[in-house]
Short mmCIF file of C-alpha atoms in Angstrom, two decimals:
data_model
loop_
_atom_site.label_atom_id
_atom_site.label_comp_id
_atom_site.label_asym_id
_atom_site.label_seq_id
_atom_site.Cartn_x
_atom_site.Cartn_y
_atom_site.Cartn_z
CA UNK X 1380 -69.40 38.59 -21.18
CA UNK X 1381 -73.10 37.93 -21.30
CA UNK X 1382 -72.76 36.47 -17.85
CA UNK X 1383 -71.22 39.46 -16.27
CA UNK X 1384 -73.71 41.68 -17.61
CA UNK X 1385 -76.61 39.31 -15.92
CA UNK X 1386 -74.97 39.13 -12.88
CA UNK X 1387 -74.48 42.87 -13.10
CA UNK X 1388 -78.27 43.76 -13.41
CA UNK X 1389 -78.91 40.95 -10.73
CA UNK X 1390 -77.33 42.60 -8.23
CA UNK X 1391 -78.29 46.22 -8.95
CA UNK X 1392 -82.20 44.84 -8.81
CA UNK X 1393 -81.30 43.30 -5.64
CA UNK X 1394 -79.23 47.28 -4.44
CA UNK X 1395 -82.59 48.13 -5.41
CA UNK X 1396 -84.75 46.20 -3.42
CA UNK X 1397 -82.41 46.53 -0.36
CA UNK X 1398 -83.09 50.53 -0.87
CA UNK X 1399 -87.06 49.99 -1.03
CA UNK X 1400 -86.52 48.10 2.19
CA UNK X 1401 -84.11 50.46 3.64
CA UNK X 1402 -87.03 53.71 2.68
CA UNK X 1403 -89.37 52.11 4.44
CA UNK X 1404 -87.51 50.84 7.20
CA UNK X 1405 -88.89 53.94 9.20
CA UNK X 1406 -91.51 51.72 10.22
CA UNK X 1407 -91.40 49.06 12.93
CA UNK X 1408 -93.61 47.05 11.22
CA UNK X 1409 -91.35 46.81 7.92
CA UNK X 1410 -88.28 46.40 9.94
CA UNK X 1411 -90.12 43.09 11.80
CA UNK X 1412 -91.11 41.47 8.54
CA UNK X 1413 -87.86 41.84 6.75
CA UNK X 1414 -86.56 39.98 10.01
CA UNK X 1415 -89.03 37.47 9.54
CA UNK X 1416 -87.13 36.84 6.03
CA UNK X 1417 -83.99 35.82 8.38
CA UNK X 1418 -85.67 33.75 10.94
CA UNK X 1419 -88.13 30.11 10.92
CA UNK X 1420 -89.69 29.70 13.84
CA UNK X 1421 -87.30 30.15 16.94
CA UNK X 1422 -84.51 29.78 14.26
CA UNK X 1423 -82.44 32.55 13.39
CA UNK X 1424 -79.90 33.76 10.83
CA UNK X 1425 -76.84 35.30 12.67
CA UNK X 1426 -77.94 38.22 10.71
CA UNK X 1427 -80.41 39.27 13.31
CA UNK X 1428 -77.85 39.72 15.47
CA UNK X 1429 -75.83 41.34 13.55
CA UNK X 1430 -75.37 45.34 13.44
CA UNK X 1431 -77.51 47.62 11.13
CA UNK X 1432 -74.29 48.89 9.72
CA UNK X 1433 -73.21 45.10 9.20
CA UNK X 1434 -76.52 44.32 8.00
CA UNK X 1435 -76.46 47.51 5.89
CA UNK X 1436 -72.82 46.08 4.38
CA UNK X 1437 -74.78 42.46 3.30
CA UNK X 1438 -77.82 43.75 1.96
CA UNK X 1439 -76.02 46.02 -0.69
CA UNK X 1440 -74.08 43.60 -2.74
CA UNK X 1441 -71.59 46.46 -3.57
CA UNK X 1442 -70.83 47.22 -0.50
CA UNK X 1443 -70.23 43.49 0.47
CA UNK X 1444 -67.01 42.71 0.36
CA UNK X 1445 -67.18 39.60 -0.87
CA UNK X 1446 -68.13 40.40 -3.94
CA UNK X 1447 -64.92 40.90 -5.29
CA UNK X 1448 -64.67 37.17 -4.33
CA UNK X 1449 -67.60 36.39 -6.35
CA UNK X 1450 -66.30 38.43 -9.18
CA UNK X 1451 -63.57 36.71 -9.13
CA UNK X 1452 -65.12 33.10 -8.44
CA UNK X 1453 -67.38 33.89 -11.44
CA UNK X 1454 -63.81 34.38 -14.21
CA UNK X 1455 -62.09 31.63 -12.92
CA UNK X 1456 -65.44 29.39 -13.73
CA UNK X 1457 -64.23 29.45 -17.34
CA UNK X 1458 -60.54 29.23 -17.14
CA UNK X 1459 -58.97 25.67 -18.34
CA UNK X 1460 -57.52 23.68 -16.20
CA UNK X 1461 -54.31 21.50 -17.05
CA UNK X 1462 -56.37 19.00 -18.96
CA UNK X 1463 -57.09 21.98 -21.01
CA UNK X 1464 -61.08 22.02 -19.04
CA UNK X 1465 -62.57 24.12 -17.29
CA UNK X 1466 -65.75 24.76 -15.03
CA UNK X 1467 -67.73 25.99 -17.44
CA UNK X 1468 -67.21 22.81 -20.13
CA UNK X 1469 -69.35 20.64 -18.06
CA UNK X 1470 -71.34 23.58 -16.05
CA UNK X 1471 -71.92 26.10 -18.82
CA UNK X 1472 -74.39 27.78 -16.92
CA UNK X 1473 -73.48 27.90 -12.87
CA UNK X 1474 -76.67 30.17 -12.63
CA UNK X 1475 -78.89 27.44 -12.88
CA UNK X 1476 -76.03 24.51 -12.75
CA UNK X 1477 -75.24 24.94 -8.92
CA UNK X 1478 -78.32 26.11 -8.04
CA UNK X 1479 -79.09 25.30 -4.70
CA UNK X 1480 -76.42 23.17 -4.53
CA UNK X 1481 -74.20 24.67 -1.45
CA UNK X 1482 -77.47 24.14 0.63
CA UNK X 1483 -77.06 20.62 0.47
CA UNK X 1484 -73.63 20.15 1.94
CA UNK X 1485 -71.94 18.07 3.53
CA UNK X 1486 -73.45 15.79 1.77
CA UNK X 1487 -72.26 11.65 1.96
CA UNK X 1488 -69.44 11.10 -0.12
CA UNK X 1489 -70.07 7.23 -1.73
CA UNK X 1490 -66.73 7.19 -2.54
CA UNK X 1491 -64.82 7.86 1.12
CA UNK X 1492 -67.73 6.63 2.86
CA UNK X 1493 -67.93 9.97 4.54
CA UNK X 1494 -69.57 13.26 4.84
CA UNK X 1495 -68.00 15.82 2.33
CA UNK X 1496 -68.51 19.51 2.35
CA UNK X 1497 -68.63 22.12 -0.91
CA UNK X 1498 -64.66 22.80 -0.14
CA UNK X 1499 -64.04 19.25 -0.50
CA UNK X 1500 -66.49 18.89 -3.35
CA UNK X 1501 -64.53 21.75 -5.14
CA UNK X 1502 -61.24 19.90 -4.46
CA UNK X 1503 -62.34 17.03 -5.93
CA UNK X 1504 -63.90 18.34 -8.86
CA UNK X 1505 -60.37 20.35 -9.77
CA UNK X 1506 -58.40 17.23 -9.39
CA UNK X 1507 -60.40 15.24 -11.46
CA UNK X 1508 -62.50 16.65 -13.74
CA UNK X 1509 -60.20 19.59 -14.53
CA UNK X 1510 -56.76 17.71 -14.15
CA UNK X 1511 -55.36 19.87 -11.33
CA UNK X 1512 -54.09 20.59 -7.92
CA UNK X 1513 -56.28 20.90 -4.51
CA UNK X 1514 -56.13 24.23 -3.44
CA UNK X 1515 -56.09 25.39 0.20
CA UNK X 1516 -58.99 26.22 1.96
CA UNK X 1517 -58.73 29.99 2.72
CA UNK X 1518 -56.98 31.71 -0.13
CA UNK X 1519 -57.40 32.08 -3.32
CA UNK X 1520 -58.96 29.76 -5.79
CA UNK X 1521 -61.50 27.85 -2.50
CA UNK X 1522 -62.87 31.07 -1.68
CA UNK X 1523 -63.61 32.82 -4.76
CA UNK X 1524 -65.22 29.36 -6.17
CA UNK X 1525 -67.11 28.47 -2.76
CA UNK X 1526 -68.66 32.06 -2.44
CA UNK X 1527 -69.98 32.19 -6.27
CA UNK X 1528 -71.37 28.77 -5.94
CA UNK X 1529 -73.26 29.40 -2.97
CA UNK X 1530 -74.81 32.51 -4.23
CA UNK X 1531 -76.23 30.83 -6.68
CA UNK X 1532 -78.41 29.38 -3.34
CA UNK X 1533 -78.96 32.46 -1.70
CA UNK X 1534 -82.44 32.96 -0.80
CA UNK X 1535 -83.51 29.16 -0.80
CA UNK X 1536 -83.75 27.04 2.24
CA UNK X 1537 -80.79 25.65 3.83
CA UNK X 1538 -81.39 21.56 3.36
CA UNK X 1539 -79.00 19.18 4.18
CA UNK X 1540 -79.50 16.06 4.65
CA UNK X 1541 -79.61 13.61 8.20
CA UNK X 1542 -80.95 10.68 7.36
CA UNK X 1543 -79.80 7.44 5.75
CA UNK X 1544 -76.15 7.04 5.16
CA UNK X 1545 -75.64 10.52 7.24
CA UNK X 1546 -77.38 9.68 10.20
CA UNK X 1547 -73.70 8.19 12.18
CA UNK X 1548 -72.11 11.21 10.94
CA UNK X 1549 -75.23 13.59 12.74
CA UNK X 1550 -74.98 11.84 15.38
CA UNK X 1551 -71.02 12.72 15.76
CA UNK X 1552 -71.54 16.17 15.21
CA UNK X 1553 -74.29 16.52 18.10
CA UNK X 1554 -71.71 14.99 20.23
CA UNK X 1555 -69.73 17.43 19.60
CA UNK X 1556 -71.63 20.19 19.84
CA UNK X 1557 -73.19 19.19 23.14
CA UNK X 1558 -68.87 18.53 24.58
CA UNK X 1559 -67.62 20.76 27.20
CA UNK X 1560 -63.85 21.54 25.54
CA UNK X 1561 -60.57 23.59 26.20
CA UNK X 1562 -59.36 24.80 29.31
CA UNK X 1563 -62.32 26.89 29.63
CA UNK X 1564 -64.41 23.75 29.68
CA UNK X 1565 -67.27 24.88 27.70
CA UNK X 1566 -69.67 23.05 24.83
CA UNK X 1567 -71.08 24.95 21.70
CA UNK X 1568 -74.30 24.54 23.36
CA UNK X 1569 -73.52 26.81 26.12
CA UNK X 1570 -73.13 30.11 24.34
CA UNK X 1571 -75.43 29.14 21.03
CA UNK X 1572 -78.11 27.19 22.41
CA UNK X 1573 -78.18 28.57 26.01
CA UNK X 1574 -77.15 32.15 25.68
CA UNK X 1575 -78.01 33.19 22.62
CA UNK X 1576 -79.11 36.80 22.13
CA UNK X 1577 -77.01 37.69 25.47
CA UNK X 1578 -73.34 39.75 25.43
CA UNK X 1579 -70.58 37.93 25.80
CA UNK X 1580 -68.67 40.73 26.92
CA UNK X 1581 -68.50 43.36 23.51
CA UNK X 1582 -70.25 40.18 21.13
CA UNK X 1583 -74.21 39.44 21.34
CA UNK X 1584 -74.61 35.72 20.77
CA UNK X 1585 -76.16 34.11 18.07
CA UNK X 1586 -77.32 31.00 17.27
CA UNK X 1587 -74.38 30.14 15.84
CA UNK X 1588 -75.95 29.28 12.51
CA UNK X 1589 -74.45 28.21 9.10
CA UNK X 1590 -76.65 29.25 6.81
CA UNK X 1591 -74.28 32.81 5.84
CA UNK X 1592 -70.42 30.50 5.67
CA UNK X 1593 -68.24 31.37 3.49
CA UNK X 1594 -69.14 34.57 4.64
CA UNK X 1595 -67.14 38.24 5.30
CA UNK X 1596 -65.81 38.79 8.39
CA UNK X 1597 -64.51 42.42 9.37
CA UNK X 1598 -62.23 40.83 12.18
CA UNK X 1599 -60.68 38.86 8.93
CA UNK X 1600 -61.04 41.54 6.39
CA UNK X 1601 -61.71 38.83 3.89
CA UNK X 1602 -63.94 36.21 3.48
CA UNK X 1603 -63.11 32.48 5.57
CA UNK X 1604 -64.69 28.94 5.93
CA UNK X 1605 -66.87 28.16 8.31
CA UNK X 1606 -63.96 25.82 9.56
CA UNK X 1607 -62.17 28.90 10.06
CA UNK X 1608 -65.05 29.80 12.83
CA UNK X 1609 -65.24 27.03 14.35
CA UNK X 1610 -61.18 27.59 14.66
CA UNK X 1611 -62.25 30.94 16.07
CA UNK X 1612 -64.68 29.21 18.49
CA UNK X 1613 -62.59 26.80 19.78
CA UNK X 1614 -59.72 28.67 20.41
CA UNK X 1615 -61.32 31.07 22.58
CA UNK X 1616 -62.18 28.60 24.92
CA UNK X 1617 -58.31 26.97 24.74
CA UNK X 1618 -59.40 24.24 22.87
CA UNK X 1619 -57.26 22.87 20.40
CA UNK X 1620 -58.79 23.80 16.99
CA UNK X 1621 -58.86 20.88 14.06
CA UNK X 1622 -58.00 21.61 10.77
CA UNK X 1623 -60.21 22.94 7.57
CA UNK X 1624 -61.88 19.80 6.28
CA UNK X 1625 -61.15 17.82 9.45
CA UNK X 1626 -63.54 14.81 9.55
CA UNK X 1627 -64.74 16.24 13.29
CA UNK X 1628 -65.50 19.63 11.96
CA UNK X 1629 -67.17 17.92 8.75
CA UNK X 1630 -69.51 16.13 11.10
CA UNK X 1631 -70.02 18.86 13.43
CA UNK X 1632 -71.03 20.90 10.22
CA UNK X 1633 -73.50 18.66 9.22
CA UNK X 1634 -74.93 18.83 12.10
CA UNK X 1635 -74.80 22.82 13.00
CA UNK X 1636 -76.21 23.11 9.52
CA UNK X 1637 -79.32 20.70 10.13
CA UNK X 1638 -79.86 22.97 12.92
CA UNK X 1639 -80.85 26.00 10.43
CA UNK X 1640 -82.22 23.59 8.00
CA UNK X 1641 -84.94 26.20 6.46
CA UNK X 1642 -82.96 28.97 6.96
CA UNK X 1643 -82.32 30.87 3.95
CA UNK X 1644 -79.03 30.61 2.86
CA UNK X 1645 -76.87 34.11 2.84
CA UNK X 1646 -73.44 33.46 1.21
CA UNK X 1647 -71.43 35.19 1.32
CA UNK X 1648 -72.88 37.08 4.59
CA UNK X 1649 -71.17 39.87 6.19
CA UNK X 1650 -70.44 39.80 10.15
CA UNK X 1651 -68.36 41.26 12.90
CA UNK P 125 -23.50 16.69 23.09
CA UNK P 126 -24.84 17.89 20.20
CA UNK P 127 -26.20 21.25 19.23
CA UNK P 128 -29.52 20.00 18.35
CA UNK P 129 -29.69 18.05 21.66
CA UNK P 130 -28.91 20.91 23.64
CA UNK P 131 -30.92 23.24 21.41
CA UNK P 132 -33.72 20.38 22.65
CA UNK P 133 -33.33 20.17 26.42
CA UNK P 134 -32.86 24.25 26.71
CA UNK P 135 -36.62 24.24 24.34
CA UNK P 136 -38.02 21.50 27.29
CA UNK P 137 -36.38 23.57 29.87
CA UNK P 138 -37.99 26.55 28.70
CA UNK P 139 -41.67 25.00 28.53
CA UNK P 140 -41.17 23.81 31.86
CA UNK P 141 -40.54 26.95 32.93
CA UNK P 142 -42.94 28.84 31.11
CA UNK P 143 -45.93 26.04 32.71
CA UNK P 144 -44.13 26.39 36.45
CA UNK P 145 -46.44 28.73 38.05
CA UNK P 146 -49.48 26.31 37.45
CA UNK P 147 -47.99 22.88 37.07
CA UNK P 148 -47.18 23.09 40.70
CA UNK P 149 -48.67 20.90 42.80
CA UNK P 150 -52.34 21.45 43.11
CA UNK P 151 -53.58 22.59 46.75
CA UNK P 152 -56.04 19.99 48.06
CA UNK P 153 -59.26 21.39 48.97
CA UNK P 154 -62.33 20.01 50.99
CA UNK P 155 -66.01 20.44 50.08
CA UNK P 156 -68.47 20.41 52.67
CA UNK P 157 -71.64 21.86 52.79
CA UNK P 158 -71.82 23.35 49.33
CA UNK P 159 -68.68 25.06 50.34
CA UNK P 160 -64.85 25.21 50.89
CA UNK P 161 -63.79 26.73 53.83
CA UNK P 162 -60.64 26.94 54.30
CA UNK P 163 -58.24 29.08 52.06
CA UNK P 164 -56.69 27.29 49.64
CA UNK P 165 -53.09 29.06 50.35
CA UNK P 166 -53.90 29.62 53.97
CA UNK P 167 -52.87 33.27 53.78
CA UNK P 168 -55.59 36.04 53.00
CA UNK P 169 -56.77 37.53 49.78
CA UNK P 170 -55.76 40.48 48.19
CA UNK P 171 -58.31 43.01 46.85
CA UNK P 172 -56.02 45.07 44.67
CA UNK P 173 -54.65 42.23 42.67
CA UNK P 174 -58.20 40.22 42.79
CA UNK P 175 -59.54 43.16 41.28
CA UNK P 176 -56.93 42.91 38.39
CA UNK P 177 -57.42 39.46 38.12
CA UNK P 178 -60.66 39.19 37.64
CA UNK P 179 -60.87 42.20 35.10
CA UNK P 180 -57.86 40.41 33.35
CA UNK P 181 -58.83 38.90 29.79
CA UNK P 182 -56.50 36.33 30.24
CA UNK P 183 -56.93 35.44 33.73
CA UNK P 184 -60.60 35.64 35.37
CA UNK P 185 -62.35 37.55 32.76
CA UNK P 186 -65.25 37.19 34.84
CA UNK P 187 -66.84 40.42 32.95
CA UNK P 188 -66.98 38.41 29.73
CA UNK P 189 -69.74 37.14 31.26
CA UNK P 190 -70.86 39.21 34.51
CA UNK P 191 -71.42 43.10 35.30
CA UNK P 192 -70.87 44.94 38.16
CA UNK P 193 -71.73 48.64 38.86
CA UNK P 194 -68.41 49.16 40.97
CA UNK P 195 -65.98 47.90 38.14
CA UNK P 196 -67.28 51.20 35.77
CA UNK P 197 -63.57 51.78 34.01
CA UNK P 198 -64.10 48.94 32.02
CA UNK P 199 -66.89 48.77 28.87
CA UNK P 200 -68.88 46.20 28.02
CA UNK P 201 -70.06 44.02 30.80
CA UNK P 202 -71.50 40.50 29.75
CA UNK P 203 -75.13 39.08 30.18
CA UNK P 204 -74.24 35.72 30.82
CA UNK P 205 -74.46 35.49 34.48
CA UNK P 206 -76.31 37.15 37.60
CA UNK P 207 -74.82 40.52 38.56
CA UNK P 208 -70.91 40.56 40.77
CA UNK P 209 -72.49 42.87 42.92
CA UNK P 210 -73.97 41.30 46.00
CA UNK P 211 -73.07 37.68 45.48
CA UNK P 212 -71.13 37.56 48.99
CA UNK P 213 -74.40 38.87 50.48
CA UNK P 214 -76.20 35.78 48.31
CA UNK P 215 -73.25 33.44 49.74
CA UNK P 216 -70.73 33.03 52.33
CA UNK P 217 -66.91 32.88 51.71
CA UNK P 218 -66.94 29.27 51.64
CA UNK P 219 -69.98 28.78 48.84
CA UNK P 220 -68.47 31.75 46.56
CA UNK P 221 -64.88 29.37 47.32
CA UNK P 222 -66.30 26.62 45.30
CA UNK P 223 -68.44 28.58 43.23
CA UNK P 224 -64.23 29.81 41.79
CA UNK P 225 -62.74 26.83 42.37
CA UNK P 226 -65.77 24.42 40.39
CA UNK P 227 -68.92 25.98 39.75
CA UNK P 228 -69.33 22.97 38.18
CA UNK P 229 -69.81 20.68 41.26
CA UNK P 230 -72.41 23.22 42.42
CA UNK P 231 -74.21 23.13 38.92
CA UNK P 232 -73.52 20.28 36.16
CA UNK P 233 -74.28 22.23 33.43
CA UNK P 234 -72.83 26.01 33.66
CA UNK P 235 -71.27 27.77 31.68
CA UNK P 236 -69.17 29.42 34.19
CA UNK P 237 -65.58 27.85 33.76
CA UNK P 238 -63.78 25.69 36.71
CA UNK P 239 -60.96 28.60 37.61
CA UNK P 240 -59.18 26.08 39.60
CA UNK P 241 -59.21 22.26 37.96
CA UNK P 242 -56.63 20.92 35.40
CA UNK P 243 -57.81 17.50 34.99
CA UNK P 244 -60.89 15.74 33.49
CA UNK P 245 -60.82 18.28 30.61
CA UNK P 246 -61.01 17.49 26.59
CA UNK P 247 -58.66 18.53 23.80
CA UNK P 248 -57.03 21.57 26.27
CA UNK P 249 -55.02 24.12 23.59
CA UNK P 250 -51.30 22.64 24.27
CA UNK P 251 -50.02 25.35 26.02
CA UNK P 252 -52.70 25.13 28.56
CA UNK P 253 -52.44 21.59 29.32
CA UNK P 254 -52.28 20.47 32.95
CA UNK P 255 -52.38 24.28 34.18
CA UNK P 256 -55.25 25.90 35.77
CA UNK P 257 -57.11 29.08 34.35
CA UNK P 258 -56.18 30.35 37.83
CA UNK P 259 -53.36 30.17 40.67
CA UNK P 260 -54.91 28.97 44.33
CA UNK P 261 -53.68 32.12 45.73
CA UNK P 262 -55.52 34.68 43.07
CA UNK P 263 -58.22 32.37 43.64
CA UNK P 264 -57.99 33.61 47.07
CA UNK P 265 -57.25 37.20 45.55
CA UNK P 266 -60.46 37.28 43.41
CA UNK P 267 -62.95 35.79 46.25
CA UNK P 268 -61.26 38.73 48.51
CA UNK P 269 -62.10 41.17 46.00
CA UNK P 270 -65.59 39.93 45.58
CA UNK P 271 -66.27 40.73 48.84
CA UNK P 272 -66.06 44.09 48.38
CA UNK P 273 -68.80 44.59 45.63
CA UNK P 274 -71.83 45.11 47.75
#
């Protein structure tokens, strides 16, 4: 109950501070340095691209959507598993428990030898710490649990790491990302990296960052995976999508993320 | 035979079908001098559907990433590329030809998708596989229409 009630005055400090910027948004020069918060270097959150009234929806955390997701994210934390466990026996405090944690996936996995992102992490720790059943990726259980653990990151840098035992698995993902694909015969890199900040017909490009997933999406109306993008992405250029958790996609996570290592992370973010 | 068999061959029958337009036989085309000449169907283009075509989501959607003052009916005109209007005064038929058929074999690394190609492509969506975003003849269509945005 105590926990509510601190996540309850967190957020309404944070409505306020979105207000104070909102007031004194009047002025160009307030407007540039809160964008400043969303951007390192020539790095930038898909947030600056975003609408003001999309904007306006992520900066108040009750009018983001997602946070019924976190609400929700935040009662399941204590409810027991089969093994009669839950969450909360081992992570009695997921304020300062998973902390920064989301902005380190996909991290390597020792055990599979591979990279493995929060979803997977989540799966994991349900089967085995809490004595049930993987859950799927977009409904549900995944989505309330992935959103409250990566707010408890928002605001810090997004971090993964490249190096060591991930390096082959980088070095997948920038393959991908840099492959023409689909019918349409066209790479990430082409509308991200090329074209960013142009229309693509109705939709400015971003830079295709990471740093906001699991976030809301209107077009959804309800919060998905950044697998569930990439999906999106794919698709519209008639490539054949993978699945959530797909090995390719894990990689070419990795990778997109290390991209907008430094950004600050924004889960759950709200966009078009 | 039995039902599932025939509920199989009338399913292949029907994705055969469904592919026919574009699994025909792909016209062969020559390039010379940066250009094709010679239309692909041998008959001449037609404005009226090129203009349809090439507004066409599902076909050319050339304004996903071009604009063009003459084409005003339809919002939001994309950024991506230089400006429909004018390019047949930039080119002649037989550059703009090859420029729809594989802008790629003018410039390695556009964006612009090959309208006419169905090979040498990765992980095609199913349904698309082995057809071409575009039929030789509204090739011919879309390059006619072109023509007429000065």
């Amino acid at each position: 109950m105590t926990k509510y009630k601190t996540i309850k005055t967190a957020r309404s400090a944070i409505a306020l501070l979105g207000m104070a910027v909102f007031a004194s948004s009047a002025t160009s020069s307030a407007m540039a340095d809160k964008m400043d918060d969303y951007k390192v270097g020539d790095i930038h959150s898909g947030y600056v691209y975003t609408a003001p009234s999309t904007r306006a929806m992520q900066d108040d955390d009750f009018e983001n959507p997602a946070f019924l997701m976190v609400e929700k994210g935040e009662a399941l934390w204590s409810k027991p598993g089969p093994n009669g466990k839950s969450c909360a026996s081992c992570h009695e405090n997921p304020e300062e428990d998973m902390k920064g944690v989301s902005a380190t996936y996909p991290k390597y996995d020792p055990k599979t030898k591979k990279m493995m992102t929060i979803e997977q992490k989540i799966n994991r720790e349900i089967v085995e710490k809490t004595g049930g059943k993987k859950v799927k990726w977009e409904k549900g259980v995944m989505p309330a649990l992935s959103v409250f653990i990566g707010l408890q990151s928002r605001g810090m840098p997004m971090n993964v790491k490249i190096d060591g035992e991930a390096a082959p698995f980088y070095e997948k993902g920038k393959k991908f990302y840099y492959t023409r694909r689909g019918q349409l015969n066209i790479a990430c890199k082409h509308c991200h990296e090329d074209y960013a900040g142009k229309h693509i017909r109705a939709d400015l490009l971003s830079q295709g960052m990471a740093n906001g997933f699991p976030a809301y999406r209107l077009k959804w109306q309800k919060v998905g995976s950044l697998h569930r993008r990439f999906r999106g992405c794919n698709k519209n250029i008639r490539a054949e999508p993978y699945k959530q958790g797909a090995e390719e996609y894990v990689n070419l996570e990795l990778y997109v993320k290390s991209r907008g290592n430094g950004l600050k992370m924004e889960i759950p973010a709200v966009r078009r | 035979m039995t039902k599932t068999a025939l509920l199989a061959l009338l399913i292949a029958g029907s994705v055969t079908l469904a592919g026919s337009a574009s699994m025909a036989e792909m016209v062969k085309y020559k390039v010379e001098n940066d250009g094709i000449k010679a239309s692909l169907t041998g008959k001449a283009g037609d404005v009226k559907n090129g203009r349809k075509v090439a507004i066409n989501r599902k076909k050319g959607n050339c304004l996903a990433c071009h604009a063009s003052k003459h084409i005003k009916d339809q919002l939001f005109h994309g950024e991506i590329g230089p400006e429909l209007d004018g390019a047949s005064e930039r080119y002649s038929e037989a550059e703009l030809r090859l420029r729809l058929v594989n802008a790629q074999m003018v410039n390695e690394d556009t964006m612009m998708p090959a309208f006419y190609k169905n090979t040498g492509l990765t992980r095609v969506r199913k349904k698309f596989i082995g057809k071409t975003i575009l039929t030789a003849q509204e090739i011919e269509d879309v390059l006619a229409f072109l023509k007429t945005l000065k």
